[in-house]
XYZ file of C-alpha atoms in Angstrom:
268
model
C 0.000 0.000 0.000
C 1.487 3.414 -0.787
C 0.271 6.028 2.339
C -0.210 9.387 0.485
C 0.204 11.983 3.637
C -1.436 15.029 1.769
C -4.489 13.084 0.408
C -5.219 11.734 4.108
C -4.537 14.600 5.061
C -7.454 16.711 2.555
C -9.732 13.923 3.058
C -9.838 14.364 6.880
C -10.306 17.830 6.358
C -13.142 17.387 4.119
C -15.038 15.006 6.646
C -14.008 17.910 9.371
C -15.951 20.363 7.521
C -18.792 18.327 6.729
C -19.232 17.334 10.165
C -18.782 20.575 11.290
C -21.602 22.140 8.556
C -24.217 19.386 10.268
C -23.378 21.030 13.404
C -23.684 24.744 11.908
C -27.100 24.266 10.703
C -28.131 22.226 13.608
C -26.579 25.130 16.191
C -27.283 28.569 14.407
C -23.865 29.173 13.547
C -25.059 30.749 10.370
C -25.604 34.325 9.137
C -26.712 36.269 6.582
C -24.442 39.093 5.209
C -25.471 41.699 2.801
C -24.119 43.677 0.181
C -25.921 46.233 -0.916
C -27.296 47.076 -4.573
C -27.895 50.567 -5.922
C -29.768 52.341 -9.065
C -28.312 54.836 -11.486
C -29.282 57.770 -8.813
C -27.457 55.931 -6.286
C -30.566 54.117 -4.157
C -31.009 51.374 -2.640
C -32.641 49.138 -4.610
C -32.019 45.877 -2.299
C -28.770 43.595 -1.227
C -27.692 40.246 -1.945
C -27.792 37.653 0.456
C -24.440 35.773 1.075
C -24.087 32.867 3.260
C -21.457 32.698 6.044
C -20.465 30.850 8.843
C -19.225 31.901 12.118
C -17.179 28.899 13.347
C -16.616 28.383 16.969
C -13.174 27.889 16.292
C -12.238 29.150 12.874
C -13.937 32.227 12.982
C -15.576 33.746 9.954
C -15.549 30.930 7.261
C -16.617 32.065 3.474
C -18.658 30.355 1.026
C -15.224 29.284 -1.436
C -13.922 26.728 1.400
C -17.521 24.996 2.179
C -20.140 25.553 -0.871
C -18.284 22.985 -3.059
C -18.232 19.985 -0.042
C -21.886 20.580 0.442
C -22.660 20.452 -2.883
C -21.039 17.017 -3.229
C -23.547 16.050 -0.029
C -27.055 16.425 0.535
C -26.057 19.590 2.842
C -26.416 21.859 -0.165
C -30.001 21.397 0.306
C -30.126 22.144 4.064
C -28.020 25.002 3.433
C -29.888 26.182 0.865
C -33.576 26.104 2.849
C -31.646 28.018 5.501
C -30.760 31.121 3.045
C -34.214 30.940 1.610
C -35.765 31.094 5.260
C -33.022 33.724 6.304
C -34.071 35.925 3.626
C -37.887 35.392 3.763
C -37.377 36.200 7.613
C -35.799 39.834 6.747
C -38.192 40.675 3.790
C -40.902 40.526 6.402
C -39.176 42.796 8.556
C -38.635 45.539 5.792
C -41.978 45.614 4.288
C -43.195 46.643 8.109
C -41.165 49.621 7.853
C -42.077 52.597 4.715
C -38.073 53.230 4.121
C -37.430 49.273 3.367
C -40.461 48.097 2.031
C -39.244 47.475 -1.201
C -35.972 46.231 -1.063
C -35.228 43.306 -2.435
C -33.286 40.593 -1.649
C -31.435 38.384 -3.992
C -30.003 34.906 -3.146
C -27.725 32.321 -4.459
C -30.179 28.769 -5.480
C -27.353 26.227 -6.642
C -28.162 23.763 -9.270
C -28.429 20.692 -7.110
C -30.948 22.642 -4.859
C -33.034 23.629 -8.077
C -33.301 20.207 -9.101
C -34.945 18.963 -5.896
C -38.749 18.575 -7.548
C -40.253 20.294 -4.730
C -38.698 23.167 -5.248
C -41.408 25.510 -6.647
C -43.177 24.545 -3.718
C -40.911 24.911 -1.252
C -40.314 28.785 -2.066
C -44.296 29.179 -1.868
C -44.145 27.707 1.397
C -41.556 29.884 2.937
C -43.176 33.185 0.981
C -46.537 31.944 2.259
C -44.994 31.344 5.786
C -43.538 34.231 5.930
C -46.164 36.815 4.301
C -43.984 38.272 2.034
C -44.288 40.001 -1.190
C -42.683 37.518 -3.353
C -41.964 40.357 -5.538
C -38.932 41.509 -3.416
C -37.442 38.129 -3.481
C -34.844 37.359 -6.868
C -33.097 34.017 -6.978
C -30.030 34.029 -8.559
C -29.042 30.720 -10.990
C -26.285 29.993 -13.403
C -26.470 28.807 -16.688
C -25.396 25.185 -15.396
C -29.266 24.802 -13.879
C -30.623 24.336 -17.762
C -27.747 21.303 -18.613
C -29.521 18.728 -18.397
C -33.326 18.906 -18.951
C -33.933 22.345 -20.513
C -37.986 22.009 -20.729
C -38.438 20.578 -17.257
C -36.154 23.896 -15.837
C -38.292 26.690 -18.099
C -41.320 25.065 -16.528
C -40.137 25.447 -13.365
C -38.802 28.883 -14.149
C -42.404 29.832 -15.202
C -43.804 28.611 -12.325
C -41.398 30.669 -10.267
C -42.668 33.886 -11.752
C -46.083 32.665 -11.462
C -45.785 33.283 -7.799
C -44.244 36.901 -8.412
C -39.795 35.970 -7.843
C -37.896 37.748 -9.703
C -35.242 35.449 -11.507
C -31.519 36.316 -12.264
C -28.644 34.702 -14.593
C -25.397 34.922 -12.300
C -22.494 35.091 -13.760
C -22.729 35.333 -17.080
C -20.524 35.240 -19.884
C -18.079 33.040 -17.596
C -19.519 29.503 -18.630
C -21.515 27.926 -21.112
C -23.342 31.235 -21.695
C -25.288 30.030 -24.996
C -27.952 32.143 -26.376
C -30.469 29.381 -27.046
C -30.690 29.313 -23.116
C -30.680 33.180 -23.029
C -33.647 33.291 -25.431
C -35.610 29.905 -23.743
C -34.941 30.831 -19.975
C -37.164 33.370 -18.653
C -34.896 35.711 -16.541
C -36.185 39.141 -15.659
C -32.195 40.142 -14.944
C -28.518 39.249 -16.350
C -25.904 39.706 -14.238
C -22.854 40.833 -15.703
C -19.830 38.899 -14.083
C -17.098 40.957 -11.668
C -14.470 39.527 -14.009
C -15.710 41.694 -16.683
C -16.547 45.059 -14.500
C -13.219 45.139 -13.437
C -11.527 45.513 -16.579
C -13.868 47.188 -18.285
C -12.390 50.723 -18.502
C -8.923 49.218 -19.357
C -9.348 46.167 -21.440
C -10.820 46.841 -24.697
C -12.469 43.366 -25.083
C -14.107 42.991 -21.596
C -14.950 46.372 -22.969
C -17.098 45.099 -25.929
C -18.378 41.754 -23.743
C -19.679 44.347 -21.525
C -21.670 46.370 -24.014
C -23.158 42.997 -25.660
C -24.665 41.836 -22.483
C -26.247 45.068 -22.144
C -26.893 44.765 -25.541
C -28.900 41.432 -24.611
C -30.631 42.165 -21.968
C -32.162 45.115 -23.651
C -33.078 43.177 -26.264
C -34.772 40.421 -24.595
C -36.467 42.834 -22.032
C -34.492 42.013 -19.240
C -32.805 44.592 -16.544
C -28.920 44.033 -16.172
C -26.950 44.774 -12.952
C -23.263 45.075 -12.507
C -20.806 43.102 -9.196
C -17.774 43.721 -8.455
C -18.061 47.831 -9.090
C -15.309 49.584 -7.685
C -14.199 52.350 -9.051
C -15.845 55.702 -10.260
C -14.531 55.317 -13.698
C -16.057 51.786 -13.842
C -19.544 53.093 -13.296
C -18.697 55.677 -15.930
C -18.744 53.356 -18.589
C -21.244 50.827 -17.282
C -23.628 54.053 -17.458
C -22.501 55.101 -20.631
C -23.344 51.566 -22.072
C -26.663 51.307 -20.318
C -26.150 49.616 -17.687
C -27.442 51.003 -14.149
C -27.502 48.691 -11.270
C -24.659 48.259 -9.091
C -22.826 45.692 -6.841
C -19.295 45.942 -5.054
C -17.158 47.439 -2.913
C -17.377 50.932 -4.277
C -20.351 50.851 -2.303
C -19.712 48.564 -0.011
C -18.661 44.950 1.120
C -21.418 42.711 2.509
C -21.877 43.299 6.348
C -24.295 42.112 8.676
C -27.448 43.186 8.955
C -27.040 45.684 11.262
C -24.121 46.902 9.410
C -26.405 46.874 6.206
C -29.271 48.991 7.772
C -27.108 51.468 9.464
C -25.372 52.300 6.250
C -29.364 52.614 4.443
C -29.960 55.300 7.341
C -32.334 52.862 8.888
C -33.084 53.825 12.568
C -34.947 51.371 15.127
């Protein structure tokens, strides 16, 4: 037998971190941070959700070391109905108060999770349980959601915004990005990838792949928003290409949501 020290060594950490997610889930040691999203006139239009995990011994622990494991498990899914109930939870808080009422939130749905068959259901459930206004809540999915069984996904897509969610295509341009999707799927928003935006005053070609997914999104009716904005000059050109919704640090990183409400001048 040939003992490979590393591979033990990765594979113990993986089980640590799965164990550990059980635990998090179990034990509340989950939170919501927010990062904010602004209009063209520099409002508040809403945040995006984004999952984190406050480890009792590791501190702060981001999405890039854990999303992948529990994607590879059935945890994705417990994970997932946590984020949807998180966000459900807030959106009932704002639209008790006139200065919040119609933020949205936006939240990451991952593949596996849009699969389950339930899943239409499941976000009525939590709207219903909730008493939102489904209107303020926009699921984020990437392209990889219509691989395998195209019709079966714009069915449940329609069904989605039957209820009233607002639907988004997350990173685009990075993956398969084909237009027969573009043109099938029935996204209300296209959201242009940070890897573009951040080049996009100094790269001529991120430059044009910019102005064609505007150029899309007009065309098939749907709104575009920008992530990763951080500099003046990018939201110069996003605006001079059409583009006026804005994610990033220029305005600010997520936070918690007392971070988050203090910056939108909310007072309790």
């Amino acid at each position: 037998w040939f003992f490979d020290a590393e591979l033990q060594m990765a594979v113990e950490k993986r089980l640590s971190i799965e164990t550990d997610l059980h635990l998090a889930i179990t034990n509340n040691h989950l939170e919501l941070y927010y990062q904010i999203q602004m209009n063209g006139e520099n409002i508040p239009i809403g945040a995006e959700g984004l999952l984190r995990w406050n480890h009792p011994d590791r501190g702060l622990v981001l999405p890039d070391e854990f999303i992948s494991i529990a994607e590879e498990s059935s945890l994705i899914n417990d994970l997932g109905l946590w984020v949807l109930d998180s966000a459900c939870r807030q959106l009932k808080i704002w639209q008790l108060n006139e200065k919040t009422r119609n933020l949205e939130i936006a939240i990451n749905i991952s593949a596996v999770q849009f699969k389950e068959p339930n899943f239409v259901e499941t976000v009525q459930l939590y709207i219903t349980t909730h008493h939102i206004n489904p209107t303020n809540l926009k699921l984020e999915l990437t392209e990889s959601v219509a691989l395998e069984n195209l019709e079966l996904v714009v069915i449940k897509m329609a069904k989605l915004k039957e209820i009233g969610v607002g639907l988004s295509l997350d990173d685009f341009g990075t993956g398969y990005s084909s237009l027969t999707y573009l043109k099938k799927l029935p996204f209300d928003q296209i959201k242009i990838d940070r890897q573009f935006v951040s080049h996009v005053a100094t790269d001529i070609s991120d430059a044009v792949m910019v102005k064609t997914i505007i150029g899309l999104a007009n065309n098939l009716k749907m709104s575009v928003i920008a992530e990763g904005v951080e500099t003046d000059q990018q939201i110069a050109y996003l605006k001079q290409y059409g583009c006026n919704l804005y994610q990033g640090y220029f305005f600010s990183k997520p936070i918690p949501i007392k971070e988050f409400e203090a910056l939108i001048g909310l007072d309790f």
